[in-house]
Short mmCIF file of C-alpha atoms in Angstrom, two decimals:
data_model
loop_
_atom_site.label_atom_id
_atom_site.label_comp_id
_atom_site.label_asym_id
_atom_site.label_seq_id
_atom_site.Cartn_x
_atom_site.Cartn_y
_atom_site.Cartn_z
CA MET A 541 -14.75 29.03 11.29
CA LYS A 542 -14.24 26.29 8.69
CA ASN A 543 -16.42 23.17 8.61
CA ILE A 544 -13.91 20.39 9.25
CA TYR A 545 -16.45 17.76 8.16
CA GLU A 546 -15.90 19.02 4.60
CA MET A 547 -12.13 18.44 4.90
CA LYS A 548 -10.05 15.33 4.35
CA PHE A 549 -8.51 13.89 7.52
CA GLY A 550 -5.02 15.35 6.93
CA GLU A 551 -6.31 18.85 6.26
CA ALA A 552 -8.63 18.69 9.29
CA MET A 553 -5.80 17.41 11.50
CA MET A 554 -3.51 20.26 10.48
CA TYR A 555 -6.29 22.84 10.94
CA ILE A 556 -7.10 21.59 14.45
CA ARG A 557 -3.43 21.16 15.43
CA LYS A 558 -2.58 24.75 14.46
CA LYS A 559 -5.45 26.03 16.64
CA CYS A 560 -4.36 23.91 19.63
CA LYS A 561 -2.11 25.92 21.96
CA GLY A 562 -0.32 22.89 23.40
CA CYS A 563 0.35 21.16 20.06
CA SER A 564 0.58 23.90 17.45
CA SER A 565 3.67 22.35 15.84
CA ARG A 566 4.17 18.86 14.51
CA SER A 567 7.13 18.43 16.85
CA LEU A 568 5.06 19.18 19.94
CA LEU A 569 2.33 16.78 18.83
CA ALA A 570 4.97 14.14 18.11
CA VAL A 571 6.45 14.46 21.60
CA ARG A 572 3.06 14.27 23.29
CA THR A 573 1.74 11.33 21.25
CA ARG A 574 5.06 9.49 20.76
CA ILE A 575 4.30 9.36 17.03
CA SER A 576 7.21 10.54 14.89
CA SER A 577 6.93 14.00 13.37
CA TRP A 578 7.53 12.55 9.88
CA GLN A 579 4.48 10.27 10.38
CA ILE A 580 2.41 13.23 11.53
CA ALA A 581 3.57 15.14 8.44
CA SER A 582 2.59 12.15 6.29
CA PHE A 583 -0.91 12.13 7.85
CA GLU A 584 -1.34 15.87 7.33
CA LYS A 585 -0.16 15.72 3.71
CA GLY A 586 -2.67 12.93 3.01
CA GLU A 587 0.09 10.44 2.14
CA SER A 588 -1.04 7.94 4.77
CA LEU A 589 -3.59 7.43 7.52
CA PRO A 590 -2.90 6.68 11.17
CA THR A 591 -3.81 3.39 12.78
CA LEU A 592 -6.85 3.51 15.07
CA LYS A 593 -4.49 3.55 18.06
CA GLU A 594 -2.52 6.50 16.62
CA LEU A 595 -5.78 8.26 15.77
CA ALA A 596 -6.94 7.93 19.38
CA LEU A 597 -3.64 9.36 20.67
CA ILE A 598 -3.79 12.31 18.26
CA CYS A 599 -7.45 13.10 18.94
CA ASN A 600 -6.99 12.83 22.71
CA GLU A 601 -4.05 15.24 22.58
CA LEU A 602 -5.88 17.68 20.29
CA GLY A 603 -9.17 17.25 22.18
CA SER A 604 -11.22 16.74 19.02
CA SER A 605 -14.03 14.21 18.71
CA GLN A 606 -14.81 15.60 15.24
CA LEU A 607 -11.32 14.72 14.02
CA LYS A 608 -11.80 11.23 15.43
CA GLU A 609 -15.03 10.82 13.43
CA ILE A 610 -13.35 11.98 10.21
CA GLY A 611 -10.33 9.74 10.81
CA GLU A 612 -12.40 6.65 11.63
CA ARG A 613 -14.50 7.17 8.51
CA GLU A 614 -11.43 7.48 6.24
CA ILE A 615 -9.63 4.54 7.89
CA GLU A 616 -12.68 2.32 7.43
CA TYR A 617 -13.05 3.38 3.80
CA LYS A 618 -9.36 2.67 3.12
CA ARG A 619 -9.64 -0.73 4.84
CA THR A 620 -12.61 -1.76 2.70
CA HIS A 621 -11.34 -0.20 -0.56
CA PRO A 622 -7.66 -1.18 -0.96
CA ASP A 623 -5.82 0.17 -4.01
CA VAL A 624 -4.67 -2.95 -5.91
CA LYS A 625 -2.72 -2.81 -9.16
CA ILE A 626 -1.00 -5.29 -11.48
CA CYS A 627 2.32 -4.00 -12.78
CA PHE A 628 3.83 -5.40 -15.98
CA ALA A 629 7.36 -5.11 -17.28
CA ASP A 630 7.67 -6.30 -20.87
CA ASN A 631 11.42 -5.73 -21.08
CA THR A 632 12.71 -7.76 -18.13
CA THR A 633 16.07 -9.41 -18.76
CA CYS A 634 16.31 -13.01 -17.60
CA TRP A 635 19.13 -13.25 -15.08
CA LYS A 636 20.26 -16.61 -16.51
CA CYS A 637 19.96 -16.50 -20.34
CA GLY A 638 19.85 -12.72 -20.86
CA GLN A 639 16.75 -12.89 -23.10
CA LYS A 640 13.88 -10.40 -22.78
CA MET A 641 10.72 -11.64 -21.06
CA CYS A 642 7.47 -10.31 -19.58
CA SER A 643 7.18 -10.18 -15.80
CA VAL A 644 4.57 -9.05 -13.33
CA TYR A 645 4.19 -8.02 -9.71
CA GLY A 646 1.42 -6.31 -7.79
CA LEU A 647 0.95 -3.24 -5.64
CA ILE A 648 -1.48 -3.06 -2.75
CA ASP A 649 -1.84 0.42 -1.30
CA GLY A 650 1.54 1.27 -2.82
CA ASN A 651 3.36 -1.73 -1.34
CA PRO A 652 4.88 -4.36 -3.66
CA MET A 653 3.26 -7.81 -3.76
CA SER A 654 4.60 -10.94 -5.45
CA PRO A 655 2.39 -13.00 -7.82
CA ASP A 656 2.08 -15.52 -4.98
CA PHE A 657 -0.70 -13.35 -3.55
CA PHE A 658 -2.62 -12.65 -6.79
CA ASN A 659 -6.30 -13.55 -6.97
CA ASP A 660 -7.77 -15.47 -9.94
CA SER A 661 -8.69 -12.37 -11.95
CA MET A 662 -5.17 -10.96 -11.55
CA LEU A 663 -3.67 -14.25 -12.72
CA LYS A 664 -5.95 -14.34 -15.77
CA ILE A 665 -5.04 -10.76 -16.73
CA SER A 666 -1.30 -11.47 -16.24
CA ARG A 667 -1.34 -14.60 -18.36
CA GLY A 668 -3.36 -12.77 -21.03
CA LYS A 669 -0.53 -10.21 -21.22
CA GLY A 670 1.98 -12.96 -22.01
CA VAL A 671 3.45 -13.44 -18.55
CA LEU A 672 4.45 -17.03 -17.80
CA LEU A 673 3.63 -17.80 -14.15
CA GLU A 674 4.31 -21.21 -12.62
CA GLU A 675 4.63 -22.71 -9.17
CA ARG A 676 8.27 -23.44 -8.37
CA VAL A 677 10.20 -24.47 -5.27
CA SER A 678 12.58 -21.87 -3.90
CA GLY A 679 16.13 -23.07 -3.45
CA VAL A 680 16.53 -20.59 -0.60
CA THR A 681 13.39 -21.25 1.47
CA GLY A 682 12.35 -24.69 0.17
CA GLU A 683 8.79 -23.33 -0.16
CA THR A 684 6.62 -23.38 -3.29
CA HIS A 685 5.81 -19.98 -4.79
CA LEU A 686 4.05 -18.67 -7.89
CA VAL A 687 6.81 -16.98 -9.88
CA ASN A 688 7.62 -15.28 -13.19
CA VAL A 689 9.27 -17.79 -15.55
CA CYS A 690 11.49 -17.09 -18.56
CA PRO A 691 9.84 -18.62 -21.68
CA HIS A 692 13.28 -19.08 -23.30
CA CYS A 693 15.20 -21.06 -20.67
CA GLY A 694 12.57 -21.93 -18.03
CA THR A 695 14.41 -20.20 -15.20
CA PHE A 696 12.25 -18.35 -12.72
CA ILE A 697 12.65 -14.92 -11.21
CA GLY A 698 12.45 -15.34 -7.46
CA GLU A 699 11.53 -12.58 -5.06
CA PHE A 700 15.21 -11.64 -4.67
CA TYR A 701 15.36 -10.61 -8.35
CA LEU A 702 11.74 -9.40 -8.40
CA HIS A 703 12.77 -6.57 -6.06
CA ASP A 704 14.82 -5.15 -8.95
CA LEU A 705 11.64 -4.90 -11.04
CA TRP A 706 9.46 -3.12 -8.51
CA TYR A 707 8.45 0.31 -9.74
CA GLY A 708 10.03 -0.35 -13.16
CA GLU A 709 6.79 -1.35 -14.85
CA THR A 710 5.81 -0.46 -18.38
CA GLU A 711 2.06 -0.84 -17.80
CA THR A 712 -0.17 -0.74 -14.72
CA ILE A 713 -3.73 -2.07 -14.52
CA GLN A 714 -6.12 -1.16 -11.70
CA VAL A 715 -7.79 -4.22 -10.14
CA ASP A 716 -11.50 -3.96 -9.36
CA ASP A 717 -11.93 -7.37 -7.71
CA VAL A 718 -10.33 -6.52 -4.34
CA GLU A 719 -12.54 -8.41 -1.89
CA GLU A 720 -9.73 -10.84 -1.00
CA PHE A 721 -7.45 -7.92 -0.08
CA ILE A 722 -9.79 -6.28 2.47
CA ARG A 723 -8.08 -6.36 5.85
CA GLU A 724 -9.72 -7.40 9.08
CA LYS A 725 -10.65 -4.60 11.48
CA GLU A 726 -7.91 -3.65 13.94
#
């Protein structure tokens, strides 16, 4: 018998699920926990982690306190160690004047984040790379946001246009100062 404490959560979950007579397939586990089979597949492949509530449902159905321990440990680690990156695009085309400019956005655990949520060290790095960031008022929402600004015409790229840039970066920098991005416990 394998030592599941030496496995990552997803691998341990799949190992235990396959040994469980009532939930040997992802589909059966999905029906019994009311968690979609694609989410269960994502957990088992190590692409994501369940919430604590989902973890409890899975572990109750599989009857495994060991899996619960492994899951809680990985969820807590992920909560306190978010993956934060700054993504630069040095060939962004300004939507108004058509000139090339530098732009930036962030990723937190793979999800896009606008410069509005950057911490001080991220702002310093961005500005050092030649990105012009300024606070501007959105014509759509009327709210003030920190945005990428074209150095040629002064027009800003709002979040509507920023979506076009996401995942089109030319350079990515890992952020070490992530304390502000640690989520509260569920």
